[in-house]
Amino acid sequence: MIAFDFAYSRPNTPSEAVALYETAAAQGQHALYYAGGTEIITFSRMGQMAADAIIDIKDLPECQVLGIDGEEIVIGAAVTLNQLADSDIFPLFGQTAQAIADRTARNKITVGGNVGSRRLMYREMALPFLLCDSKVKLFGPQGARLLPFTDVFHHALNLKPGELITQFYIPRSFVANTFVHLKKTKQSSVNYPLVTVLALEDGDRIRMAFSGVCAFPFRDERLEELVSNRARPLCERVKQVIEQFPHEVLHDLEGSEDYRKFVLQLTLEEILKQMGWAV
Amino acid sequence: MSVRCGLRPGVFEVHVNGQFREVVLRSSDTLLHALRDLGLTGAKPGCENGDCGACTVLLDGVPVHACLTLGVEAVGHSVTTAEGLVDSPIRQAFIDYWAIQCGYCTPGFVVVCHALVTQCKEPTDEQIKEWLQPNLCRCTGYQEIKDAVHAVLRHSTQTTQGGDKE
Ligand SMILES: Cc1cc2nc3c(=O)[nH]c(=O)nc-3n(C[C@H](O)[C@H](O)[C@H](O)COP(=O)(O)OP(=O)(O)OC[C@H]3O[C@@H](n4cnc5c(N)ncnc54)[C@H](O)[C@@H]3O)c2cc1C
Ligand code: FES
Ligand code: FES
């Protein structure tokens, strides 16, 4: 049971959603946008999260869009992970989505909610956006703005008060690129990642983004240079990546730092072999 | 439809198992508890954390965890619980194939299996695994549950093929 009460609204337009947010904020209340609600319900039930006003954005038509617009793929923020994966619109995104949680949970978890997750550090759906030069459309008290994804997502989502994501835009040109998604968990396949690596071939370079290894998801171009340097043998490239890893590697109940590094090493080797970049 | 629910409990109309039912809800009540307050105790509280699947119901035909859904989210949508599937082939197959031991997980499994056999006509083993994975059976009757699913799928294939011949 959630031990506190909140006001719940399910508006039909982004302006209505933002107005509800501003009204709550003007009264000193804590308002939260709500999409799948899986994180909000879980942490509210445990008493680790609270809100006075919940604004459910699932019915906003722009947040439900999933399709192609000219040279871009458009994904609404309230599209569920299963809708995205089942659509097969972009397998890189579909495979990433399909590896998160379980099928029933993915009927509720939304793309925007996963990227916007505050309590859980994994945010695995951010990985393909980080790799594909994506843009994000926001709506807030100042109206709409379209920004590069990396401008609002640095380890976690960073929006202005009252802003919400309505849509993501991805250049279609990336659809043809080779990619590999590997998620390694401690035990069952449905679990948080020990290591998730998403790799995308881009000409003479491999782009790579990580979740589970550190306390946040990220892409690092320096690591990409190391891994893409075919002049060096595979094992040496991977060793360099592990040695020069730019952030502290997690050391928790899921796995020690050493174990995570070991799993990361094997994962990177597997990825490079699968992509034909082993030599 | 724009839906609003204030800080106090309100009376809401929810479409459950083909009928409109009135339910008194706090906006922070989960759908799981809203349904159980209506006497529909098929959806079971297990983990209440999205981990066990005992609370699975269909929201507009799609399996969701009722413990990770607010009751007010169901307003304007249609909910199906295990009680709404008493005449379904999968329910009978659970009986025929002994897919029940203590029974605690059974309503959740019946709901998700019903969605699977009605929405995926010829699922691969991989798809069956994916659909059933969210549900746990601590009595470990997984094989019998899969047998029940295969029986319904076989029967519907035979019926379709029979229909084609006619
Ligand atoms: C069984 C289970 C297993 C899981 N396994 C994984 C896993 O392996 N990997 C992983 O990454 N995650 C995993 N998760 C976590 C899950 O990803 C989060 O609970 C989920 O991402 C939240 O999405 P939601 O749509 O339910 O968001 P909500 O709970 O609705 O919201 C989450 C946060 O995002 C904000 N938000 C939502 N939509 C928007 C928007 N459009 N614009 C701005 N902010 C927004 C909300 O205000 C809130 O702060 C798992 C969850 C479950 C239940
Ligand atoms: S009670 Fe809902 S998933 Fe366990
Ligand atoms: S029959 Fe006992 S938990 Fe499944």
Tab-separated table of N, CA and C in Angstrom, chain A residues 99-176:
chain	number	residue	atom	x	y	z
A	99	ALA	N	15.644	-6.399	-23.305
A	99	ALA	CA	16.513	-6.958	-22.264
A	99	ALA	C	16.242	-6.314	-20.901
A	100	ILE	N	15.289	-5.404	-20.856
A	100	ILE	CA	14.981	-4.723	-19.592
A	100	ILE	C	13.781	-5.408	-18.935
A	101	ALA	N	13.886	-5.685	-17.654
A	101	ALA	CA	12.785	-6.265	-16.856
A	101	ALA	C	12.207	-7.510	-17.523
A	102	ASP	N	10.912	-7.775	-17.367
A	102	ASP	CA	10.287	-8.944	-17.986
A	102	ASP	C	9.138	-8.479	-18.868
A	103	ARG	N	8.590	-9.420	-19.643
A	103	ARG	CA	7.607	-9.021	-20.661
A	103	ARG	C	6.404	-8.281	-20.057
A	104	THR	N	5.881	-8.772	-18.935
A	104	THR	CA	4.706	-8.110	-18.349
A	104	THR	C	5.074	-6.697	-17.881
A	105	ALA	N	6.207	-6.549	-17.227
A	105	ALA	CA	6.630	-5.214	-16.767
A	105	ALA	C	6.850	-4.283	-17.959
A	106	ARG	N	7.359	-4.847	-19.050
A	106	ARG	CA	7.627	-4.011	-20.235
A	106	ARG	C	6.349	-3.516	-20.901
A	107	ASN	N	5.210	-4.113	-20.549
A	107	ASN	CA	3.937	-3.570	-21.049
A	107	ASN	C	3.597	-2.263	-20.360
A	108	LYS	N	4.271	-1.972	-19.228
A	108	LYS	CA	4.013	-0.709	-18.533
A	108	LYS	C	5.204	0.252	-18.616
A	109	ILE	N	6.409	-0.295	-18.511
A	109	ILE	CA	7.588	0.591	-18.489
A	109	ILE	C	7.653	1.356	-19.809
A	110	THR	N	7.835	2.648	-19.730
A	110	THR	CA	7.896	3.472	-20.931
A	110	THR	C	9.342	3.874	-21.235
A	111	VAL	N	9.546	4.286	-22.465
A	111	VAL	CA	10.885	4.722	-22.878
A	111	VAL	C	11.289	5.955	-22.055
A	112	GLY	N	10.385	6.933	-21.970
A	112	GLY	CA	10.698	8.164	-21.225
A	112	GLY	C	10.901	7.892	-19.742
A	113	GLY	N	10.101	6.982	-19.184
A	113	GLY	CA	10.204	6.657	-17.754
A	113	GLY	C	11.505	5.960	-17.432
A	114	ASN	N	11.993	5.131	-18.357
A	114	ASN	CA	13.263	4.441	-18.101
A	114	ASN	C	14.428	5.415	-18.184
A	115	VAL	N	14.398	6.251	-19.213
A	115	VAL	CA	15.467	7.250	-19.361
A	115	VAL	C	15.420	8.232	-18.180
A	116	GLY	N	14.188	8.544	-17.728
A	116	GLY	CA	14.003	9.543	-16.662
A	116	GLY	C	14.086	8.955	-15.266
A	117	SER	N	14.338	7.656	-15.187
A	117	SER	CA	14.382	6.979	-13.891
A	117	SER	C	15.356	7.680	-12.944
A	118	ARG	N	14.900	7.941	-11.718
A	118	ARG	CA	15.759	8.639	-10.758
A	118	ARG	C	16.302	7.708	-9.700
A	119	ARG	N	15.518	6.702	-9.362
A	119	ARG	CA	15.884	5.843	-8.243
A	119	ARG	C	16.785	4.695	-8.650
A	120	LEU	N	16.681	4.273	-9.893
A	120	LEU	CA	17.510	3.155	-10.344
A	120	LEU	C	18.570	3.695	-11.287
A	121	MET	N	19.768	3.181	-11.128
A	121	MET	CA	20.892	3.804	-11.836
A	121	MET	C	21.077	3.285	-13.260
A	122	TYR	N	20.319	2.253	-13.657
A	122	TYR	CA	20.658	1.551	-14.895
A	122	TYR	C	20.237	2.303	-16.157
A	123	ARG	N	18.972	2.726	-16.217
A	123	ARG	CA	18.469	3.534	-17.353
A	123	ARG	C	18.989	3.002	-18.681
A	124	GLU	N	18.803	1.703	-18.879
A	124	GLU	CA	19.421	1.063	-20.051
A	124	GLU	C	18.909	1.619	-21.374
A	125	MET	N	17.694	2.163	-21.366
A	125	MET	CA	17.157	2.704	-22.626
A	125	MET	C	17.925	3.934	-23.092
A	126	ALA	N	18.715	4.527	-22.204
A	126	ALA	CA	19.490	5.702	-22.627
A	126	ALA	C	20.603	5.306	-23.597
A	127	LEU	N	21.053	4.047	-23.533
A	127	LEU	CA	22.239	3.651	-24.317
A	127	LEU	C	22.081	3.895	-25.824
A	128	PRO	N	21.007	3.388	-26.460
A	128	PRO	CA	20.917	3.630	-27.906
A	128	PRO	C	20.773	5.115	-28.257
A	129	PHE	N	20.121	5.878	-27.398
A	129	PHE	CA	20.017	7.322	-27.682
A	129	PHE	C	21.397	7.978	-27.626
A	130	LEU	N	22.231	7.524	-26.691
A	130	LEU	CA	23.578	8.095	-26.570
A	130	LEU	C	24.414	7.798	-27.812
A	131	LEU	N	24.169	6.624	-28.418
A	131	LEU	CA	25.002	6.217	-29.560
A	131	LEU	C	24.548	6.813	-30.885
A	132	CYS	N	23.282	7.166	-30.987
A	132	CYS	CA	22.710	7.476	-32.321
A	132	CYS	C	22.475	8.957	-32.595
A	133	ASP	N	23.222	9.839	-31.977
A	133	ASP	CA	23.068	11.282	-32.229
A	133	ASP	C	21.591	11.693	-32.158
A	134	SER	N	20.909	11.219	-31.142
A	134	SER	CA	19.455	11.446	-31.030
A	134	SER	C	19.149	12.848	-30.530
A	135	LYS	N	17.917	13.236	-30.787
A	135	LYS	CA	17.433	14.515	-30.248
A	135	LYS	C	16.228	14.228	-29.370
A	136	VAL	N	15.929	15.173	-28.525
A	136	VAL	CA	14.810	14.978	-27.613
A	136	VAL	C	13.948	16.234	-27.634
A	137	LYS	N	12.637	16.019	-27.667
A	137	LYS	CA	11.719	17.164	-27.653
A	137	LYS	C	11.141	17.295	-26.251
A	138	LEU	N	11.297	18.490	-25.707
A	138	LEU	CA	10.815	18.731	-24.357
A	138	LEU	C	9.651	19.697	-24.405
A	139	PHE	N	8.794	19.614	-23.413
A	139	PHE	CA	7.740	20.617	-23.289
A	139	PHE	C	7.732	21.080	-21.840
A	140	GLY	N	7.705	22.387	-21.661
A	140	GLY	CA	7.750	22.915	-20.298
A	140	GLY	C	7.068	24.267	-20.213
A	141	PRO	N	7.218	24.936	-19.078
A	141	PRO	CA	6.560	26.229	-18.899
A	141	PRO	C	6.917	27.241	-20.002
A	142	GLN	N	8.095	27.109	-20.606
A	142	GLN	CA	8.489	28.033	-21.688
A	142	GLN	C	8.115	27.495	-23.068
A	143	GLY	N	7.374	26.420	-23.126
A	143	GLY	CA	6.970	25.846	-24.414
A	143	GLY	C	7.851	24.670	-24.796
A	144	ALA	N	7.910	24.425	-26.134
A	144	ALA	CA	8.636	23.234	-26.596
A	144	ALA	C	10.069	23.596	-26.958
A	145	ARG	N	11.001	22.664	-26.769
A	145	ARG	CA	12.359	22.823	-27.296
A	145	ARG	C	12.884	21.476	-27.764
A	146	LEU	N	13.713	21.552	-28.804
A	146	LEU	CA	14.306	20.341	-29.379
A	146	LEU	C	15.808	20.430	-29.156
A	147	LEU	N	16.366	19.432	-28.479
A	147	LEU	CA	17.788	19.496	-28.117
A	147	LEU	C	18.470	18.166	-28.402
A	148	PRO	N	19.795	18.202	-28.593
A	148	PRO	CA	20.505	16.918	-28.656
A	148	PRO	C	20.282	16.158	-27.342
A	149	PHE	N	20.130	14.845	-27.458
A	149	PHE	CA	19.880	14.028	-26.252
A	149	PHE	C	20.964	14.265	-25.207
A	150	THR	N	22.212	14.371	-25.689
A	150	THR	CA	23.328	14.509	-24.746
A	150	THR	C	23.309	15.854	-23.997
A	151	ASP	N	22.527	16.823	-24.479
A	151	ASP	CA	22.417	18.096	-23.754
A	151	ASP	C	21.575	17.944	-22.484
A	152	VAL	N	20.653	16.981	-22.496
A	152	VAL	CA	19.784	16.827	-21.316
A	152	VAL	C	20.078	15.553	-20.541
A	153	PHE	N	20.888	14.677	-21.138
A	153	PHE	CA	21.198	13.431	-20.435
A	153	PHE	C	22.696	13.298	-20.265
A	154	HIS	N	23.147	13.576	-19.046
A	154	HIS	CA	24.545	13.333	-18.724
A	154	HIS	C	24.527	12.455	-17.481
A	155	HIS	N	24.642	11.164	-17.660
A	155	HIS	CA	24.526	10.153	-16.605
A	155	HIS	C	23.070	9.959	-16.168
A	156	ALA	N	22.327	11.063	-16.072
A	156	ALA	CA	20.902	10.996	-15.729
A	156	ALA	C	20.214	12.146	-16.450
A	157	LEU	N	18.891	12.107	-16.427
A	157	LEU	CA	18.136	13.144	-17.131
A	157	LEU	C	18.167	14.433	-16.316
A	158	ASN	N	18.419	15.535	-17.006
A	158	ASN	CA	18.534	16.811	-16.328
A	158	ASN	C	17.637	17.822	-17.023
A	159	LEU	N	16.425	17.977	-16.521
A	159	LEU	CA	15.471	18.898	-17.160
A	159	LEU	C	15.203	20.084	-16.247
A	160	LYS	N	14.646	21.147	-16.840
A	160	LYS	CA	14.253	22.294	-16.018
A	160	LYS	C	12.970	21.938	-15.262
A	161	PRO	N	12.694	22.591	-14.139
A	161	PRO	CA	11.475	22.265	-13.396
A	161	PRO	C	10.238	22.376	-14.297
A	162	GLY	N	9.401	21.389	-14.233
A	162	GLY	CA	8.142	21.421	-15.002
A	162	GLY	C	8.270	20.883	-16.414
A	163	GLU	N	9.503	20.604	-16.857
A	163	GLU	CA	9.669	20.092	-18.220
A	163	GLU	C	9.446	18.583	-18.264
A	164	LEU	N	8.940	18.130	-19.400
A	164	LEU	CA	8.831	16.690	-19.612
A	164	LEU	C	9.290	16.374	-21.020
A	165	ILE	N	9.709	15.130	-21.220
A	165	ILE	CA	10.062	14.687	-22.576
A	165	ILE	C	8.772	14.303	-23.267
A	166	THR	N	8.582	14.775	-24.489
A	166	THR	CA	7.420	14.293	-25.249
A	166	THR	C	7.861	13.288	-26.311
A	167	GLN	N	9.005	13.551	-26.959
A	167	GLN	CA	9.426	12.660	-28.053
A	167	GLN	C	10.944	12.580	-28.181
A	168	PHE	N	11.375	11.473	-28.781
A	168	PHE	CA	12.783	11.289	-29.134
A	168	PHE	C	12.865	11.190	-30.661
A	169	TYR	N	13.944	11.719	-31.248
A	169	TYR	CA	14.168	11.654	-32.700
A	169	TYR	C	15.521	10.995	-32.962
A	170	ILE	N	15.507	10.008	-33.843
A	170	ILE	CA	16.759	9.301	-34.164
A	170	ILE	C	16.955	9.312	-35.675
A	171	PRO	N	18.153	9.700	-36.150
A	171	PRO	CA	18.387	9.662	-37.601
A	171	PRO	C	18.240	8.237	-38.131
A	172	ARG	N	17.457	8.096	-39.207
A	172	ARG	CA	17.226	6.750	-39.773
A	172	ARG	C	18.499	6.137	-40.341
A	173	SER	N	19.475	6.997	-40.654
A	173	SER	CA	20.700	6.505	-41.284
A	173	SER	C	21.394	5.442	-40.421
A	174	PHE	N	21.136	5.453	-39.109
A	174	PHE	CA	21.810	4.489	-38.230
A	174	PHE	C	21.218	3.084	-38.307
A	175	VAL	N	20.031	2.961	-38.888
A	175	VAL	CA	19.345	1.664	-38.861
A	175	VAL	C	20.169	0.576	-39.551
A	176	ALA	N	20.919	0.971	-40.594
A	176	ALA	CA	21.668	-0.027	-41.361
A	176	ALA	C	22.969	-0.453	-40.676
